[in-house]
């Protein structure tokens, strides 16, 4: 009796496959508006994408010995970039991790 309850509780607590994250790959097909072709299956638009800092423009300014300079650390996505993404929120959002 107690073993059956424990087995049922373990089975019920197991996450469903739709609740897990999947690693996916895609290609940027447009930047304005942003669109990514995900593994030749679907076209993702900006409302379904969450961008990490590594795929957004990031320029820093540093000063060494009184001289200032700036450098671009990360550039924004451009058409043709291949990216890795995590499918999250039960497949409703895609977190764009990095270029590959």
Coordinates of C-alpha atoms in Angstrom, one line a residue:
X1 CA 0.0 0.0 0.0
X2 CA 2.6 2.6 1.0
X3 CA 4.9 1.4 -1.8
X4 CA 2.1 2.1 -4.3
X5 CA 1.6 5.6 -3.0
X6 CA 5.3 6.3 -3.3
X7 CA 5.4 5.0 -6.8
X8 CA 2.4 7.0 -7.8
X9 CA 3.9 10.2 -6.2
X10 CA 7.2 9.7 -8.1
X11 CA 5.3 9.1 -11.4
X12 CA 3.2 12.2 -10.9
X13 CA 6.2 14.4 -10.0
X14 CA 8.1 13.4 -13.2
X15 CA 8.2 16.4 -15.6
X16 CA 6.4 16.1 -18.8
X17 CA 8.5 16.2 -22.0
X18 CA 6.8 19.5 -23.0
X19 CA 8.0 21.1 -19.7
X20 CA 11.7 20.4 -20.4
X21 CA 14.2 22.5 -22.3
X22 CA 15.6 21.4 -25.7
X23 CA 18.8 22.5 -27.4
X24 CA 18.0 23.6 -30.9
X25 CA 19.9 25.3 -33.7
X26 CA 18.8 27.9 -36.2
X27 CA 19.8 30.3 -38.9
X28 CA 18.9 34.1 -38.8
X29 CA 16.9 34.8 -41.9
X30 CA 16.0 38.4 -41.2
X31 CA 17.1 41.1 -38.7
X32 CA 14.4 43.7 -39.1
X33 CA 12.1 42.2 -38.0
X34 CA 14.2 39.4 -36.4
X35 CA 13.4 36.0 -37.7
X36 CA 15.2 32.7 -37.1
X37 CA 14.6 29.4 -39.0
X38 CA 14.7 26.7 -36.4
X39 CA 16.1 23.4 -37.6
X40 CA 14.3 23.7 -41.0
X41 CA 11.0 23.2 -39.1
X42 CA 9.6 26.6 -38.2
X43 CA 10.2 30.3 -38.6
X44 CA 10.5 32.1 -35.2
X45 CA 9.7 35.7 -35.0
X46 CA 10.9 38.3 -32.4
X47 CA 7.9 37.8 -30.0
X48 CA 9.0 34.2 -29.5
X49 CA 12.7 35.0 -29.0
X50 CA 14.7 36.0 -25.9
X51 CA 18.2 37.2 -26.7
X52 CA 21.2 36.6 -24.5
X53 CA 23.8 39.4 -24.2
X54 CA 26.2 37.5 -26.5
X55 CA 23.9 38.1 -29.5
X56 CA 23.2 41.8 -28.8
X57 CA 25.5 44.7 -29.5
X58 CA 27.9 45.3 -26.6
X59 CA 30.5 48.0 -26.8
X60 CA 32.7 49.0 -23.8
X61 CA 34.9 52.0 -23.2
X62 CA 38.0 51.6 -21.1
X63 CA 40.7 54.0 -19.9
X64 CA 44.3 53.0 -19.5
X65 CA 47.0 55.6 -18.5
X66 CA 44.5 58.4 -19.2
X67 CA 43.8 57.2 -22.8
X68 CA 40.2 56.1 -23.6
X69 CA 39.2 53.7 -26.2
X70 CA 36.2 51.6 -27.0
X71 CA 35.9 48.0 -28.3
X72 CA 33.0 46.0 -29.5
X73 CA 32.7 42.9 -27.4
X74 CA 29.6 41.3 -29.0
X75 CA 27.9 42.3 -32.2
X76 CA 24.2 42.1 -33.0
X77 CA 22.9 39.2 -35.0
X78 CA 23.1 39.4 -38.8
X79 CA 21.4 37.4 -41.6
X80 CA 23.1 34.1 -42.0
X81 CA 24.3 33.7 -38.4
X82 CA 23.9 30.2 -37.1
X83 CA 22.7 30.2 -33.5
X84 CA 22.0 27.7 -30.6
X85 CA 18.8 28.1 -28.7
X86 CA 17.0 26.6 -25.8
X87 CA 13.3 25.9 -26.2
X88 CA 11.6 27.0 -23.0
X89 CA 8.1 27.9 -21.6
X90 CA 6.6 24.7 -23.0
X91 CA 7.9 25.5 -26.5
X92 CA 6.4 29.0 -26.6
X93 CA 9.8 30.9 -26.2
X94 CA 13.3 30.3 -27.5
X95 CA 16.3 31.6 -25.6
X96 CA 19.0 32.5 -28.2
X97 CA 22.3 31.5 -26.4
X98 CA 25.1 32.2 -28.9
X99 CA 26.4 32.0 -32.4
X100 CA 27.8 28.6 -33.4

